[in-house]
């Protein structure tokens, strides 16, 4: 009888040890299954998307109708005011505008036009910049010049100077001063007035580079 009791106690002890081992392993498996990386929150995703879009939006968008300009000053041996030189390059062409001051510090400018040939810039006439369609462009230029001249003439303070000017007329392309300026090309004309009338001694008209693209020689 005592042996029978000992056998029952041994069986019960073995059963209890087995169940305890199983119960301890279950939580461990549960812990492993829950250790996953949480998905990014909606707010974080939104911030990343905005940053990406901003980066794309900030990228420069080069334009094929933009001149590259650089301005520098040179020492003037005849004046404290410097000589101003502005160089603007557009495709195979370049304009150089040189401003020289008088004794009152008023600047007058000269413009030169160049074309890139065989790796060097060669000075050319204004008419060489444009193709056979340039007569149409010249007509538009002269019309704008006349419009600006009439505006100057309407001002009573300008009449005394402009009365001594040559009658307004149509100008040839090579009579004009030409220069590039960022996304524009300008045409300047002098009315041949004395230095006392320098403020109204000429006028300038401009066109977008994209507007004159089909008039340019390639």
Coordinates of C-alpha atoms in Angstrom, one line a residue:
X1 CA 0.0 0.0 0.0
X2 CA 2.8 2.4 0.8
X3 CA 4.4 1.5 -2.5
X4 CA 1.2 2.3 -4.3
X5 CA 1.0 5.7 -2.7
X6 CA 4.6 6.5 -3.6
X7 CA 3.8 5.7 -7.2
X8 CA 0.8 8.0 -7.3
X9 CA 2.9 10.9 -5.7
X10 CA 5.6 10.4 -8.3
X11 CA 3.1 10.5 -11.2
X12 CA 1.5 13.7 -9.8
X13 CA 4.8 15.4 -9.3
X14 CA 5.8 14.6 -12.9
X15 CA 2.5 16.0 -14.2
X16 CA 2.9 19.2 -12.3
X17 CA 6.5 19.8 -13.5
X18 CA 5.4 19.3 -17.1
X19 CA 2.5 21.8 -16.9
X20 CA 4.7 24.4 -15.2
X21 CA 7.3 24.2 -18.0
X22 CA 4.6 24.7 -20.7
X23 CA 3.0 27.7 -18.9
X24 CA 6.4 29.5 -18.7
X25 CA 7.1 29.1 -22.4
X26 CA 3.8 30.6 -23.6
X27 CA 4.5 34.2 -22.5
X28 CA 8.0 34.1 -24.1
X29 CA 6.4 33.2 -27.5
X30 CA 4.0 36.0 -27.1
X31 CA 6.8 38.5 -26.4
X32 CA 8.7 37.5 -29.5
X33 CA 5.6 37.8 -31.7
X34 CA 5.0 41.4 -30.6
X35 CA 8.5 42.8 -31.1
X36 CA 7.9 44.3 -34.6
X37 CA 8.7 47.8 -35.9
X38 CA 5.6 50.0 -35.7
X39 CA 4.5 51.6 -39.0
X40 CA 5.3 55.3 -39.4
X41 CA 2.6 57.6 -38.3
X42 CA 0.5 59.6 -40.8
X43 CA 2.1 62.8 -39.5
X44 CA 5.7 61.5 -40.2
X45 CA 4.8 60.3 -43.7
X46 CA 3.2 63.6 -44.5
X47 CA 6.4 65.5 -43.3
X48 CA 8.6 63.3 -45.4
X49 CA 6.4 63.8 -48.5
X50 CA 6.4 67.6 -48.1
X51 CA 10.2 67.6 -47.7
X52 CA 10.6 65.6 -50.9
X53 CA 8.2 67.8 -52.8
X54 CA 10.0 70.9 -51.5
X55 CA 13.3 69.6 -52.6
X56 CA 12.0 68.9 -56.1
X57 CA 10.4 72.3 -56.3
X58 CA 13.6 74.1 -55.3
X59 CA 15.6 72.6 -58.1
X60 CA 16.7 75.3 -60.6
X61 CA 14.9 75.2 -63.9
X62 CA 17.3 76.6 -66.5
X63 CA 15.8 78.7 -69.3
X64 CA 17.1 78.6 -72.9
X65 CA 16.1 82.3 -73.2
X66 CA 18.4 83.8 -70.5
X67 CA 21.6 85.7 -70.9
X68 CA 24.5 85.4 -68.4
X69 CA 25.7 88.8 -67.3
X70 CA 28.7 90.0 -65.4
X71 CA 29.5 93.6 -64.4
X72 CA 32.9 94.9 -63.2
X73 CA 34.5 98.3 -62.6
X74 CA 37.9 99.5 -63.8
X75 CA 40.0 102.3 -62.5
X76 CA 39.5 105.5 -64.4
X77 CA 42.7 107.6 -64.8
X78 CA 40.7 110.7 -65.6
X79 CA 38.0 110.6 -62.9
X80 CA 37.3 109.2 -59.4
X81 CA 34.2 107.5 -60.9
X82 CA 35.1 104.1 -62.3
X83 CA 34.6 102.8 -65.8
X84 CA 31.8 100.3 -65.8
X85 CA 32.0 97.3 -68.1
X86 CA 29.0 94.9 -68.4
X87 CA 29.4 91.7 -70.4
X88 CA 26.3 89.6 -71.3
X89 CA 26.5 86.3 -73.2
X90 CA 23.6 84.6 -74.9
X91 CA 24.1 81.4 -76.9
X92 CA 26.9 82.1 -79.4
X93 CA 26.7 85.9 -79.0
X94 CA 28.1 88.4 -76.5
X95 CA 27.5 92.1 -75.9
X96 CA 29.9 94.4 -74.0
X97 CA 28.6 97.7 -72.7
X98 CA 31.3 100.2 -71.6
X99 CA 30.2 103.2 -69.5
X100 CA 32.5 106.2 -69.1
X101 CA 31.7 109.1 -66.8
X102 CA 32.1 112.8 -67.6
X103 CA 33.4 115.4 -65.2
X104 CA 29.9 115.5 -63.6
X105 CA 29.8 111.8 -63.1
X106 CA 27.2 111.3 -65.9
X107 CA 27.8 108.1 -67.8
X108 CA 27.7 107.6 -71.6
X109 CA 27.9 104.1 -73.0
X110 CA 29.3 102.2 -76.0
X111 CA 28.1 98.8 -77.0
X112 CA 29.9 96.2 -79.0
X113 CA 28.5 92.9 -80.3
X114 CA 30.5 89.7 -80.7
X115 CA 30.0 86.2 -82.1
X116 CA 31.8 83.0 -81.0
X117 CA 33.6 81.5 -83.9
X118 CA 36.3 78.8 -83.6
X119 CA 36.6 79.3 -79.9
X120 CA 37.1 83.1 -80.1
X121 CA 34.7 86.0 -79.9
X122 CA 34.8 88.1 -83.1
X123 CA 33.3 91.6 -83.3
X124 CA 30.3 91.8 -85.7
X125 CA 27.8 94.4 -87.0
X126 CA 24.3 94.5 -85.4
X127 CA 22.8 93.3 -88.7
X128 CA 24.9 90.1 -88.6
X129 CA 23.0 89.0 -85.4
X130 CA 19.8 88.6 -87.3
X131 CA 18.6 86.6 -90.3
X132 CA 16.7 87.7 -93.4
X133 CA 13.6 88.3 -91.4
X134 CA 15.2 91.2 -89.5
X135 CA 13.3 93.9 -91.5
X136 CA 10.1 92.9 -89.7
X137 CA 11.9 93.2 -86.3
X138 CA 13.4 96.6 -87.3
X139 CA 9.9 97.9 -88.2
X140 CA 8.8 96.9 -84.6
X141 CA 11.8 98.6 -83.1
X142 CA 11.3 101.9 -85.0
X143 CA 7.6 101.9 -84.0
X144 CA 8.5 101.5 -80.3
X145 CA 11.2 104.3 -80.6
X146 CA 8.6 106.7 -82.1
X147 CA 6.2 105.9 -79.3
X148 CA 8.9 106.6 -76.6
X149 CA 9.9 109.8 -78.4
X150 CA 6.3 111.1 -78.4
X151 CA 6.1 110.4 -74.7
X152 CA 9.2 112.5 -74.1
X153 CA 7.9 115.3 -76.3
X154 CA 4.7 115.5 -74.2
X155 CA 6.7 116.6 -71.2
X156 CA 7.0 120.5 -71.4
X157 CA 10.4 120.3 -69.7
X158 CA 11.8 118.3 -72.6
X159 CA 10.5 120.4 -75.5
X160 CA 13.4 122.9 -75.4
X161 CA 15.9 120.1 -75.9
X162 CA 13.9 118.0 -78.3
X163 CA 13.1 121.0 -80.6
X164 CA 16.8 121.0 -81.5
X165 CA 16.8 117.3 -82.3
X166 CA 16.7 115.8 -85.8
X167 CA 13.2 114.9 -86.9
X168 CA 12.3 111.4 -85.7
X169 CA 12.9 108.9 -88.4
X170 CA 13.4 105.2 -89.1
X171 CA 16.8 103.9 -88.0
X172 CA 18.9 101.2 -89.5
X173 CA 19.9 98.2 -87.4
X174 CA 23.5 99.2 -87.5
X175 CA 22.7 102.6 -86.1
X176 CA 21.4 101.2 -82.9
X177 CA 23.2 100.1 -79.7
X178 CA 22.4 96.6 -78.8
X179 CA 22.7 94.7 -75.6
X180 CA 21.5 91.6 -73.8
X181 CA 20.0 91.9 -70.3
X182 CA 18.9 88.8 -68.4
X183 CA 15.9 87.6 -70.4
X184 CA 15.8 90.6 -72.8
X185 CA 17.5 92.3 -75.7
X186 CA 17.5 96.1 -75.8
X187 CA 18.0 98.6 -78.6
X188 CA 19.1 102.1 -77.9
X189 CA 19.2 105.2 -80.1
X190 CA 20.8 108.6 -79.7
X191 CA 19.0 111.7 -80.8
X192 CA 22.1 113.8 -81.4
X193 CA 21.4 116.3 -78.7
X194 CA 24.0 118.4 -76.8
X195 CA 25.4 117.2 -73.5
X196 CA 23.1 119.6 -71.6
X197 CA 20.2 117.5 -72.8
X198 CA 21.8 114.2 -71.9
X199 CA 18.8 113.1 -69.8
X200 CA 16.6 113.0 -72.9
X201 CA 19.4 112.5 -75.4
X202 CA 18.0 109.1 -76.5
X203 CA 15.7 106.2 -75.7
X204 CA 15.8 102.5 -75.3
X205 CA 13.3 99.8 -76.3
X206 CA 13.4 96.1 -75.4
X207 CA 12.0 92.7 -76.4
X208 CA 12.0 89.4 -74.6
X209 CA 14.7 87.1 -76.0
X210 CA 12.0 84.5 -76.7
X211 CA 10.2 87.1 -78.8
X212 CA 13.2 87.6 -81.1
X213 CA 14.4 84.0 -81.2
X214 CA 13.2 83.4 -84.7
X215 CA 15.0 86.5 -86.0
X216 CA 18.4 85.4 -84.7
X217 CA 21.1 83.8 -86.9
X218 CA 22.0 80.4 -85.6

